[in-house]
mmCIF file of C-alpha atoms and ligand atoms in Angstrom:
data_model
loop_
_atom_site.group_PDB
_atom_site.id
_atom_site.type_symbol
_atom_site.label_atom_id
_atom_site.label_comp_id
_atom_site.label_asym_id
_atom_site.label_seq_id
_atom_site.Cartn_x
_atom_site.Cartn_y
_atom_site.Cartn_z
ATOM 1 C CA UNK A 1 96.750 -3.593 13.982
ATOM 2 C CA UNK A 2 93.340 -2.043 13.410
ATOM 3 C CA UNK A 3 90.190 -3.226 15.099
ATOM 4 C CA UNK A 4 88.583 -4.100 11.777
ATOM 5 C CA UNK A 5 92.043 -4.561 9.961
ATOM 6 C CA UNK A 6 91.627 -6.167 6.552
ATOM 7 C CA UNK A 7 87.632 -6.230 6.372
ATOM 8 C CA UNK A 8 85.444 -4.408 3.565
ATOM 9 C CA UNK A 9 82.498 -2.343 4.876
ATOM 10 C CA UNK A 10 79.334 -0.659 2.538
ATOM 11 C CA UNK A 11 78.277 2.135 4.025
ATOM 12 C CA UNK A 12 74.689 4.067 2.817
ATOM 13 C CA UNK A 13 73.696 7.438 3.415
ATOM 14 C CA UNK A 14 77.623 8.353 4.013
ATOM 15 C CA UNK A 15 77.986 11.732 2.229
ATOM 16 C CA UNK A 16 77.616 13.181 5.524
ATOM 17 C CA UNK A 17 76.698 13.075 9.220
ATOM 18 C CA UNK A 18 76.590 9.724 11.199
ATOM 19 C CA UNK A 19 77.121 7.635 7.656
ATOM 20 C CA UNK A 20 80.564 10.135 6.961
ATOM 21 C CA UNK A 21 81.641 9.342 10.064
ATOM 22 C CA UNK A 22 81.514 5.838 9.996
ATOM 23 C CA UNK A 23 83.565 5.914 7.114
ATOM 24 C CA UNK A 24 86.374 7.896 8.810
ATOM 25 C CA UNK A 25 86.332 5.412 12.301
ATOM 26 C CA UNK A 26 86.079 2.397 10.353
ATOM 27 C CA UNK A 27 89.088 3.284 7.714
ATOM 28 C CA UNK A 28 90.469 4.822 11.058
ATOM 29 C CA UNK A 29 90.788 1.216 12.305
ATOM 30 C CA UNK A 30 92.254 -0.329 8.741
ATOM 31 C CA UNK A 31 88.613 -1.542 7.219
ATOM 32 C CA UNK A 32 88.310 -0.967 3.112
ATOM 33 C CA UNK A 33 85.320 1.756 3.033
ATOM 34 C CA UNK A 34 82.549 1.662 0.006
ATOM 35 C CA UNK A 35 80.485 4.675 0.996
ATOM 36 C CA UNK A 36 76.922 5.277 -1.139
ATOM 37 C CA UNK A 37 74.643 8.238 -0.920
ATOM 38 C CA UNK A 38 71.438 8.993 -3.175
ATOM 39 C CA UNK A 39 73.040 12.344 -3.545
ATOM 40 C CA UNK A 40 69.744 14.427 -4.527
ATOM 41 C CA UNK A 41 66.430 15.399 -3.285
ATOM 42 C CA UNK A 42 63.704 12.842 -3.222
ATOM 43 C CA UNK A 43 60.634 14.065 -2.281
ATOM 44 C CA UNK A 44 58.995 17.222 -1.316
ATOM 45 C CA UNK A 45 57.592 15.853 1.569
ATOM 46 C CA UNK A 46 61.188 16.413 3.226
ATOM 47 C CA UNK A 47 61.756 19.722 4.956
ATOM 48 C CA UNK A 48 65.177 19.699 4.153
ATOM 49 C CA UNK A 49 67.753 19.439 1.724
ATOM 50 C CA UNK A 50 69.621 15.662 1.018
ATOM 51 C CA UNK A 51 73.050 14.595 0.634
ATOM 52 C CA UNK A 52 75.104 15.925 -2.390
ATOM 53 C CA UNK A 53 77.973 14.122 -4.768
ATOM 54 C CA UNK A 54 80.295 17.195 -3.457
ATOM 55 C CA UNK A 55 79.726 15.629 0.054
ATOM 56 C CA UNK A 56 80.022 12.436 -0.589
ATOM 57 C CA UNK A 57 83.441 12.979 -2.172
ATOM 58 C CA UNK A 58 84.659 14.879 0.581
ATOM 59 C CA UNK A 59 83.890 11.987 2.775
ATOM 60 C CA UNK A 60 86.167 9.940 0.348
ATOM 61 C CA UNK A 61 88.507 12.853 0.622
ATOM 62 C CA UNK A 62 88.444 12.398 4.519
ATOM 63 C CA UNK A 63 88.520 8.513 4.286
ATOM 64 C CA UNK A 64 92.079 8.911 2.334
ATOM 65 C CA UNK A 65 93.435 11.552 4.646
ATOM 66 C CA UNK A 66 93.091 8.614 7.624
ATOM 67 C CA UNK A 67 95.552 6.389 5.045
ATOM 68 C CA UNK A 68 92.594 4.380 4.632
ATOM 69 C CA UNK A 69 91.420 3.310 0.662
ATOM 70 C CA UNK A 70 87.746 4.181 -0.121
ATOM 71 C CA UNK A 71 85.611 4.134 -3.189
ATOM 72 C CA UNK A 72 82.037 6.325 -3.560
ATOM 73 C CA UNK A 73 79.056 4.656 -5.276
ATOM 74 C CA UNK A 74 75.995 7.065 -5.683
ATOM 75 C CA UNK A 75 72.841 4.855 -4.686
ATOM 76 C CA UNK A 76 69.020 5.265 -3.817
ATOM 77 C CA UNK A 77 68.650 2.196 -1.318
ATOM 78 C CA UNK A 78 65.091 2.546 -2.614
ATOM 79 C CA UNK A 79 66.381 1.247 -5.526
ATOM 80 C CA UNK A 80 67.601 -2.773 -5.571
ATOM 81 C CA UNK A 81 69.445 -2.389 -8.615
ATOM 82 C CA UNK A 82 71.197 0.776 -7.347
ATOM 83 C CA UNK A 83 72.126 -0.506 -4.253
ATOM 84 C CA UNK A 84 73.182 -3.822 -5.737
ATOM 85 C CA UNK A 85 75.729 -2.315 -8.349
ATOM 86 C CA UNK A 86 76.769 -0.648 -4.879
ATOM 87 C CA UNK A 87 77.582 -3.920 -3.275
ATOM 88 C CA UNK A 88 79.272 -5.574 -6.648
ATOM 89 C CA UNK A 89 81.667 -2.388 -6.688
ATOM 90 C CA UNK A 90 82.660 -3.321 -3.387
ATOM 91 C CA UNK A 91 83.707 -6.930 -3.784
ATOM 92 C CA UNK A 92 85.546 -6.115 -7.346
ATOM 93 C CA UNK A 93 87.561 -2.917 -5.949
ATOM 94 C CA UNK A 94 88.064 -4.694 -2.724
ATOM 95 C CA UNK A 95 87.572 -8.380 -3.300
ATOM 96 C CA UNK A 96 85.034 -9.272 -0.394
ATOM 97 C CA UNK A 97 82.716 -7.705 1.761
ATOM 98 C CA UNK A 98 82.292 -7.997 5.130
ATOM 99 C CA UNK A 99 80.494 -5.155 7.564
ATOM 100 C CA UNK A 100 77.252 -3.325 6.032
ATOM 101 C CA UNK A 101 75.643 -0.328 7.765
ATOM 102 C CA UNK A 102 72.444 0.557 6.724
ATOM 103 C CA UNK A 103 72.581 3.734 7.711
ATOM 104 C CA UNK A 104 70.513 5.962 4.898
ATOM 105 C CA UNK A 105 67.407 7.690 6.324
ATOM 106 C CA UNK A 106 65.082 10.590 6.476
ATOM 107 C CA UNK A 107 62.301 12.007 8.853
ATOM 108 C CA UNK A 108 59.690 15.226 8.760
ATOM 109 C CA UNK A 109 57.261 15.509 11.328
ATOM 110 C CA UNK A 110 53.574 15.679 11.801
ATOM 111 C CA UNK A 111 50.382 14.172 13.621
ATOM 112 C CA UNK A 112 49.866 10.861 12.913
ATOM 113 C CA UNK A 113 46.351 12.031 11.163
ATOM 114 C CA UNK A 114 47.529 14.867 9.888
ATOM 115 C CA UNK A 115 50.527 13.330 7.693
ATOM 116 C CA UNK A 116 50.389 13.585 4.262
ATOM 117 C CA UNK A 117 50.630 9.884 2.513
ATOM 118 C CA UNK A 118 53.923 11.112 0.318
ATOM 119 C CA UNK A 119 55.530 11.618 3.584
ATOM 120 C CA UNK A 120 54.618 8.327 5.372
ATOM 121 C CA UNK A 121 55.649 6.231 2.177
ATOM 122 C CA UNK A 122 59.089 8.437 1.654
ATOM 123 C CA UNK A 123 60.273 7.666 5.274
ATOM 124 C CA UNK A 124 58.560 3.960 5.300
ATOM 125 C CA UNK A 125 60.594 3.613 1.490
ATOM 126 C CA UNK A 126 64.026 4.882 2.459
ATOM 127 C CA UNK A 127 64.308 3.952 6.660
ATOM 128 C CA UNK A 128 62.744 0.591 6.178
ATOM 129 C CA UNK A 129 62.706 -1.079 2.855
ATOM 130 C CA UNK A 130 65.593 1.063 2.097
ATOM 131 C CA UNK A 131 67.572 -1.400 5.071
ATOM 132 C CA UNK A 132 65.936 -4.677 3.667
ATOM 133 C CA UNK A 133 67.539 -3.592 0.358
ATOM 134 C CA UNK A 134 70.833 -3.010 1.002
ATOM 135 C CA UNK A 135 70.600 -6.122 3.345
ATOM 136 C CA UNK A 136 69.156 -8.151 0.129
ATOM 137 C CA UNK A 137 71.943 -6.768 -2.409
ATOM 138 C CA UNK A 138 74.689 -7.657 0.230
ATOM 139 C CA UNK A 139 73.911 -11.360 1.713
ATOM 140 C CA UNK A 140 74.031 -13.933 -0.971
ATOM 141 C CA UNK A 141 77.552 -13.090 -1.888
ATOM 142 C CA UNK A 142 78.029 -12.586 1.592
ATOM 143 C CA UNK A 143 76.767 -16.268 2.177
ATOM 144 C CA UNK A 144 78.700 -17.625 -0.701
ATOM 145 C CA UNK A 145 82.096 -16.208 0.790
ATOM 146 C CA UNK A 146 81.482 -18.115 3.737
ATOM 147 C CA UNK A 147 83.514 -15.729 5.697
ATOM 148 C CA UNK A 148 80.864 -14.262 8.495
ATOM 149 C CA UNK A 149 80.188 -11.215 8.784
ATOM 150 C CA UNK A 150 78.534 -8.067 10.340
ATOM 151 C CA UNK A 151 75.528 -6.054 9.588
ATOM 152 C CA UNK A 152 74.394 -3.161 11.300
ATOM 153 C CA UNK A 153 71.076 -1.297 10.535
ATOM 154 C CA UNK A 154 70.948 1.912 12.215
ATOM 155 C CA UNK A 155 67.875 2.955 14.400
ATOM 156 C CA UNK A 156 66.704 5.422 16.560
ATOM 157 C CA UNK A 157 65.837 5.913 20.020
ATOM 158 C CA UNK A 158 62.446 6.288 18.386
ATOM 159 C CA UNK A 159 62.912 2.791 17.620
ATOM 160 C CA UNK A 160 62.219 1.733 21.625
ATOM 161 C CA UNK A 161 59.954 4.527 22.433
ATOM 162 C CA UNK A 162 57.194 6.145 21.198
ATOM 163 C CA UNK A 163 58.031 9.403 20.183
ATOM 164 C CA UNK A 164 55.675 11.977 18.772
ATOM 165 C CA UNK A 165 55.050 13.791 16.460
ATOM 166 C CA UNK A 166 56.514 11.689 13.540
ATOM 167 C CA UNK A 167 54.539 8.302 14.003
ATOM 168 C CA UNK A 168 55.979 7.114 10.465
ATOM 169 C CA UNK A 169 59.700 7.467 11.781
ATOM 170 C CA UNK A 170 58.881 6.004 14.731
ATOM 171 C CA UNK A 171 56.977 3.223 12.794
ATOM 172 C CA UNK A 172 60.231 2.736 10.513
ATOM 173 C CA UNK A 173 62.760 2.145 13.162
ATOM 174 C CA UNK A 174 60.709 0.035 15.136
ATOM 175 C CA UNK A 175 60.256 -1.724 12.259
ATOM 176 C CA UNK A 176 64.340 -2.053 11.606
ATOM 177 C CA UNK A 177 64.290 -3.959 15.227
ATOM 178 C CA UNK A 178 61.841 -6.777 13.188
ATOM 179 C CA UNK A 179 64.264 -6.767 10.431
ATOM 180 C CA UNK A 180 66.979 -6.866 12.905
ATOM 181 C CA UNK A 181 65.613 -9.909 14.701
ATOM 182 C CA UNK A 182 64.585 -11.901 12.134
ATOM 183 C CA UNK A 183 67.668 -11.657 10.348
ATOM 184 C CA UNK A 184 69.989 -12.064 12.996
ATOM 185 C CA UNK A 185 68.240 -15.679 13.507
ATOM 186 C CA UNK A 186 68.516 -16.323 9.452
ATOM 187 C CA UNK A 187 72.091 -15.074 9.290
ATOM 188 C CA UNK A 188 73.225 -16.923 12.595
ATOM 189 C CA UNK A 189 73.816 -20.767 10.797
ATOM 190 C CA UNK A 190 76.257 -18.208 8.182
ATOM 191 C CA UNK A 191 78.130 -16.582 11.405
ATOM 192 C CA UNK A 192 76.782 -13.401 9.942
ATOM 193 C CA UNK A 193 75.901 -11.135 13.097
ATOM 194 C CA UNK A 194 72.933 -8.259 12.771
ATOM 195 C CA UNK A 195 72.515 -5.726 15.234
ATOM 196 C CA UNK A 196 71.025 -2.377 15.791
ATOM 197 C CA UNK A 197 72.120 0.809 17.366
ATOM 198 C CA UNK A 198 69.725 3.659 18.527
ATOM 199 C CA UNK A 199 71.072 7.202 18.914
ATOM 200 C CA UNK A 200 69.368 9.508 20.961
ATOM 201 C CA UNK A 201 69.654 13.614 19.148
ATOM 202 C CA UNK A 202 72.832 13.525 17.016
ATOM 203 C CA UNK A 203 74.721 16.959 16.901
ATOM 204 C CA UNK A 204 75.372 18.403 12.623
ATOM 205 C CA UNK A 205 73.801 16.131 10.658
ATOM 206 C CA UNK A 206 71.543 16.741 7.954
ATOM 207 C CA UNK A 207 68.435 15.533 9.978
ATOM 208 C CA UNK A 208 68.737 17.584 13.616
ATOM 209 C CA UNK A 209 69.650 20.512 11.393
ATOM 210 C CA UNK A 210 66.927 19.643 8.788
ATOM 211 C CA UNK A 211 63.906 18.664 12.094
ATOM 212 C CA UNK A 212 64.998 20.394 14.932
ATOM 213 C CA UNK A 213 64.667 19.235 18.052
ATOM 214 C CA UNK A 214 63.897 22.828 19.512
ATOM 215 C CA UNK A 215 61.047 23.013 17.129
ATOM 216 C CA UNK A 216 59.863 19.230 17.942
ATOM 217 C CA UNK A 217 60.135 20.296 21.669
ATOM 218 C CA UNK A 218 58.249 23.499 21.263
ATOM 219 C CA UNK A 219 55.072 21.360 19.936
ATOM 220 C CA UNK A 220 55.776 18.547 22.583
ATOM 221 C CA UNK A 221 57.347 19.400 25.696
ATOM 222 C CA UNK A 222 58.263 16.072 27.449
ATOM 223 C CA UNK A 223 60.182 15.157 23.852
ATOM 224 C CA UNK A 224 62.645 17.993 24.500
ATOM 225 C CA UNK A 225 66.597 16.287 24.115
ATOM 226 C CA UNK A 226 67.324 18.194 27.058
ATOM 227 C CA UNK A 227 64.572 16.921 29.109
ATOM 228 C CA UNK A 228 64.510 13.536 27.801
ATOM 229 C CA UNK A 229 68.907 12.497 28.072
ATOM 230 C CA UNK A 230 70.024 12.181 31.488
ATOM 231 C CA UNK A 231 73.390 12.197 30.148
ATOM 232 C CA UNK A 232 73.341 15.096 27.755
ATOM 233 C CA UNK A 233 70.898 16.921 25.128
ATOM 234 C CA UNK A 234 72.691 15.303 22.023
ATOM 235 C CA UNK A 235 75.778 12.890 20.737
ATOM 236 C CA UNK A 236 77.956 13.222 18.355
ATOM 237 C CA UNK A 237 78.101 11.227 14.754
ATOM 238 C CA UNK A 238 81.667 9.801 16.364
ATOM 239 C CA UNK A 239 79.913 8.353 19.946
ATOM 240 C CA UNK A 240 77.743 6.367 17.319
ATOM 241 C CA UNK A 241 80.727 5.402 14.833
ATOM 242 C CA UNK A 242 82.486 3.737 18.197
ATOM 243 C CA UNK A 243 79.396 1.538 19.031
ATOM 244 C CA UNK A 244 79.468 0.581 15.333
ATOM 245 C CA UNK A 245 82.975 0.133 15.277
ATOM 246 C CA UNK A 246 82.880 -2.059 17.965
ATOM 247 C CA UNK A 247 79.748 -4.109 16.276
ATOM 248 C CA UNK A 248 81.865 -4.653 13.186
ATOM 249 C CA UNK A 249 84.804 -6.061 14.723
ATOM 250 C CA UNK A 250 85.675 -9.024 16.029
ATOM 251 C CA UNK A 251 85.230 -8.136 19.696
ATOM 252 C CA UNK A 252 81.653 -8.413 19.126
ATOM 253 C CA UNK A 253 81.796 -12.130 17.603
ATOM 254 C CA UNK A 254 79.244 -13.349 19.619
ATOM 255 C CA UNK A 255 77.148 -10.074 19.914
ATOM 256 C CA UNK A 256 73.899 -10.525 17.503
ATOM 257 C CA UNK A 257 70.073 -9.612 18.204
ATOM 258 C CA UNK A 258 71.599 -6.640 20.297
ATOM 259 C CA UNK A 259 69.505 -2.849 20.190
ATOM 260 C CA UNK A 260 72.947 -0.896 21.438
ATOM 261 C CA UNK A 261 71.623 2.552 22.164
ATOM 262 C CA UNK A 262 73.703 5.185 21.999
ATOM 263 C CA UNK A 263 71.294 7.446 23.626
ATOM 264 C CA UNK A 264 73.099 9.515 26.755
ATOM 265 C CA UNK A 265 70.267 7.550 28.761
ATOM 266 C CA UNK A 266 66.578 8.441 27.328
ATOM 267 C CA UNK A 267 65.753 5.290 26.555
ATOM 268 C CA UNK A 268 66.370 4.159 30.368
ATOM 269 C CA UNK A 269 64.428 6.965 31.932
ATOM 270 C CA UNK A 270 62.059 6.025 34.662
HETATM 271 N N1 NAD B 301 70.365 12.938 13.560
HETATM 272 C C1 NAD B 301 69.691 12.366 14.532
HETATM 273 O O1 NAD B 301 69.317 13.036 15.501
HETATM 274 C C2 NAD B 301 69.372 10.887 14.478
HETATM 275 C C3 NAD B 301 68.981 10.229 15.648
HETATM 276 C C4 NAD B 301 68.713 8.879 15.614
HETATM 277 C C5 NAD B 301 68.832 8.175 14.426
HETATM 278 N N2 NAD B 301 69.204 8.827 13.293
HETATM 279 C C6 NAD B 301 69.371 8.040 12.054
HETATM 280 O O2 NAD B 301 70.731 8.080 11.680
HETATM 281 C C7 NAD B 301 70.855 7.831 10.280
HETATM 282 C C8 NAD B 301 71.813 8.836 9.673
HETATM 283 O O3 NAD B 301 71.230 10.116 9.682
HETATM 284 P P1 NAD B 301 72.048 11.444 10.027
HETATM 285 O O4 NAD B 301 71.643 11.828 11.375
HETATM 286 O O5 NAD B 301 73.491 11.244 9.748
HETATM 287 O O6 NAD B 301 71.369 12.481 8.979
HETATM 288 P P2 NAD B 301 71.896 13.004 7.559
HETATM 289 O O7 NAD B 301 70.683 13.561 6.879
HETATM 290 O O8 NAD B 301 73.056 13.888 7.745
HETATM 291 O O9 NAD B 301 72.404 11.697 6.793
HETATM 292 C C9 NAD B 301 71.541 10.795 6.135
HETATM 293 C C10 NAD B 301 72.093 10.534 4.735
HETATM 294 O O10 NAD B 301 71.210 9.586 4.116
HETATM 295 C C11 NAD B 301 71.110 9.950 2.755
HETATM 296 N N3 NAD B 301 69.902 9.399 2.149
HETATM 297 C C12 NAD B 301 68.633 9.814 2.329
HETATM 298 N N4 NAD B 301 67.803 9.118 1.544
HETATM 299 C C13 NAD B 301 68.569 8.203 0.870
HETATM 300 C C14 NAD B 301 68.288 7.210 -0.087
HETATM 301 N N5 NAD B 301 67.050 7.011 -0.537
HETATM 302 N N6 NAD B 301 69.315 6.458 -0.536
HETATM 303 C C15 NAD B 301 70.568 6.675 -0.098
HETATM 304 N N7 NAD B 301 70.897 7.626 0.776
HETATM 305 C C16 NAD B 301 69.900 8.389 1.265
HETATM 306 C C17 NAD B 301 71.087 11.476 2.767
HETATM 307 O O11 NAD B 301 71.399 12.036 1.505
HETATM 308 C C18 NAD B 301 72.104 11.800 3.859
HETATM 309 O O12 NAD B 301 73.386 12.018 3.325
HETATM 310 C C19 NAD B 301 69.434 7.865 9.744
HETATM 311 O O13 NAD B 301 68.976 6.539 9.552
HETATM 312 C C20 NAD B 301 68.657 8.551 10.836
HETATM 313 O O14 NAD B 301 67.287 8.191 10.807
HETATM 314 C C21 NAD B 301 69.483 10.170 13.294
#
């Protein structure tokens, strides 16, 4: 029997990285998987390229090859509508829905002063409201099925500390812990738990490949992976799937309000 055997999860931002391999652990484990994606660029204020349809159906394609059943929905969690025709797909291909990871999110980089306003409002839009919408588009039904359930909104280690130089990503996932802790009080009376988790560097996804850390660390020294993880310079998507894994399922019944990092130690350092 799987760890989240029988349960429905929504997934956003899944065509690749950390979202993809959510999918794959959770499906690994016997959950239903509805993975979303915006699947095109969104703003120029990005330095690099986003998910794409192609990717998102190869992370259906690797959902299936697990044995696991999986449907794609292409969503811009900017958009309530989108991401709520997202969440009604789930409950009529699966019949219910029970874990949501609000995973979607971008960064660029730049002094706070310097930043231009399309860039602060494109990572404020997707990392932030972007999590209050899926959360929005998922709870009422979620309520009404009177069946708990988990959400997990996924954050940064730049959502404990104060790293520079992107002060709007940092302001985003600090601002994800809010959302975290005010829902997880809301949702508590519907046995609906809400947690965060906080990666440190995450090896191949779209973002360390899009912002490199080597470049953030050339600007700001004591911000370098390798200086800043005791443990090691990065993770990998799968070390952050397991601490969501385990946040979905029922071993963490009683785990809500919780920042898990998933961080190889920065956040920890003296
Ligand atoms: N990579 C890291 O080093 C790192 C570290 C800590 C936290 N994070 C966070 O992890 C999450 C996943 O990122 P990743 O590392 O897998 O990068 P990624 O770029 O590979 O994946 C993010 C996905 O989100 C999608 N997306 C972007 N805007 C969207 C929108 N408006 N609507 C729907 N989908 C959208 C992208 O198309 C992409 O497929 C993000 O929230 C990111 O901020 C990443």
């Amino acid at each position: 029997m799987g760890r989240v055997e029988g349960k429905v999860a929504l997934i956003t931002g899944a065509a690749r990285g950390q979202g993809r391999s959510h999918a794959v652990r959770l499906a690994e484990e016997g959950a239903r998987v509805v993975v979303t994606d915006v699947c095109h660029d969104i703003s120029d204020a990005l330095p690099y390229p986003l998910g794409t349809k192609e990717e998102l159906e190869e992370t259906v394609q690797l959902v299936r090859a697990t044995g696991g059943e999986c449907v794609a929905v292409q969503a811009d969690v900017r958009s309530i509508g989108e991401i709520q025709a997202a969440v009604d797909a789930a409950v009529t291909e699966f019949g219910r829905l029970d874990i949501v990871i609000a995973n979607a999110g971008v960064m660029s980089s730049g002094r706070a002063w310097e930043l231009p306003e399309e860039a602060w409002d494109v990572v404020i839009d997707v990392n932030l409201k972007g999590a209050w919408n899926t959360v929005r588009a998922a709870v009422p039904g979620m309520i009404e099925a009177d069946a708990g359930g988990s959400i997990i909104l996924t954050s940064s280690a730049a959502g404990i500390r104060g790293h520079v130089p992107y002060v709007h990503y940092v302001a985003s996932k600090h601002g994800l812990v809010g959302l975290m802790k005010g829902l997880a009080n809301e949702l508590a009376p519907h046995n609906i738990r809400v947690n965060t988790v906080h990666p440190t560097g995450v090896s191949d996804t779209g973002i360390s490949l899009g912002v490199p850390a080597e470049e953030l660390a050339a600007r700001e020294p004591m911000f370098a992976l390798s200086a800043m993880n005791p443990l090691a310079p990065y993770v990998e998507p799968r070390d952050v799937s397991n601490a969501v894994l385990f946040l979905a399922s029922d071993e963490a019944r009683y785990v809500t309000g919780l920042q898990f990092t998933v961080d190889a130690g920065a956040t920890n350092k003296p």
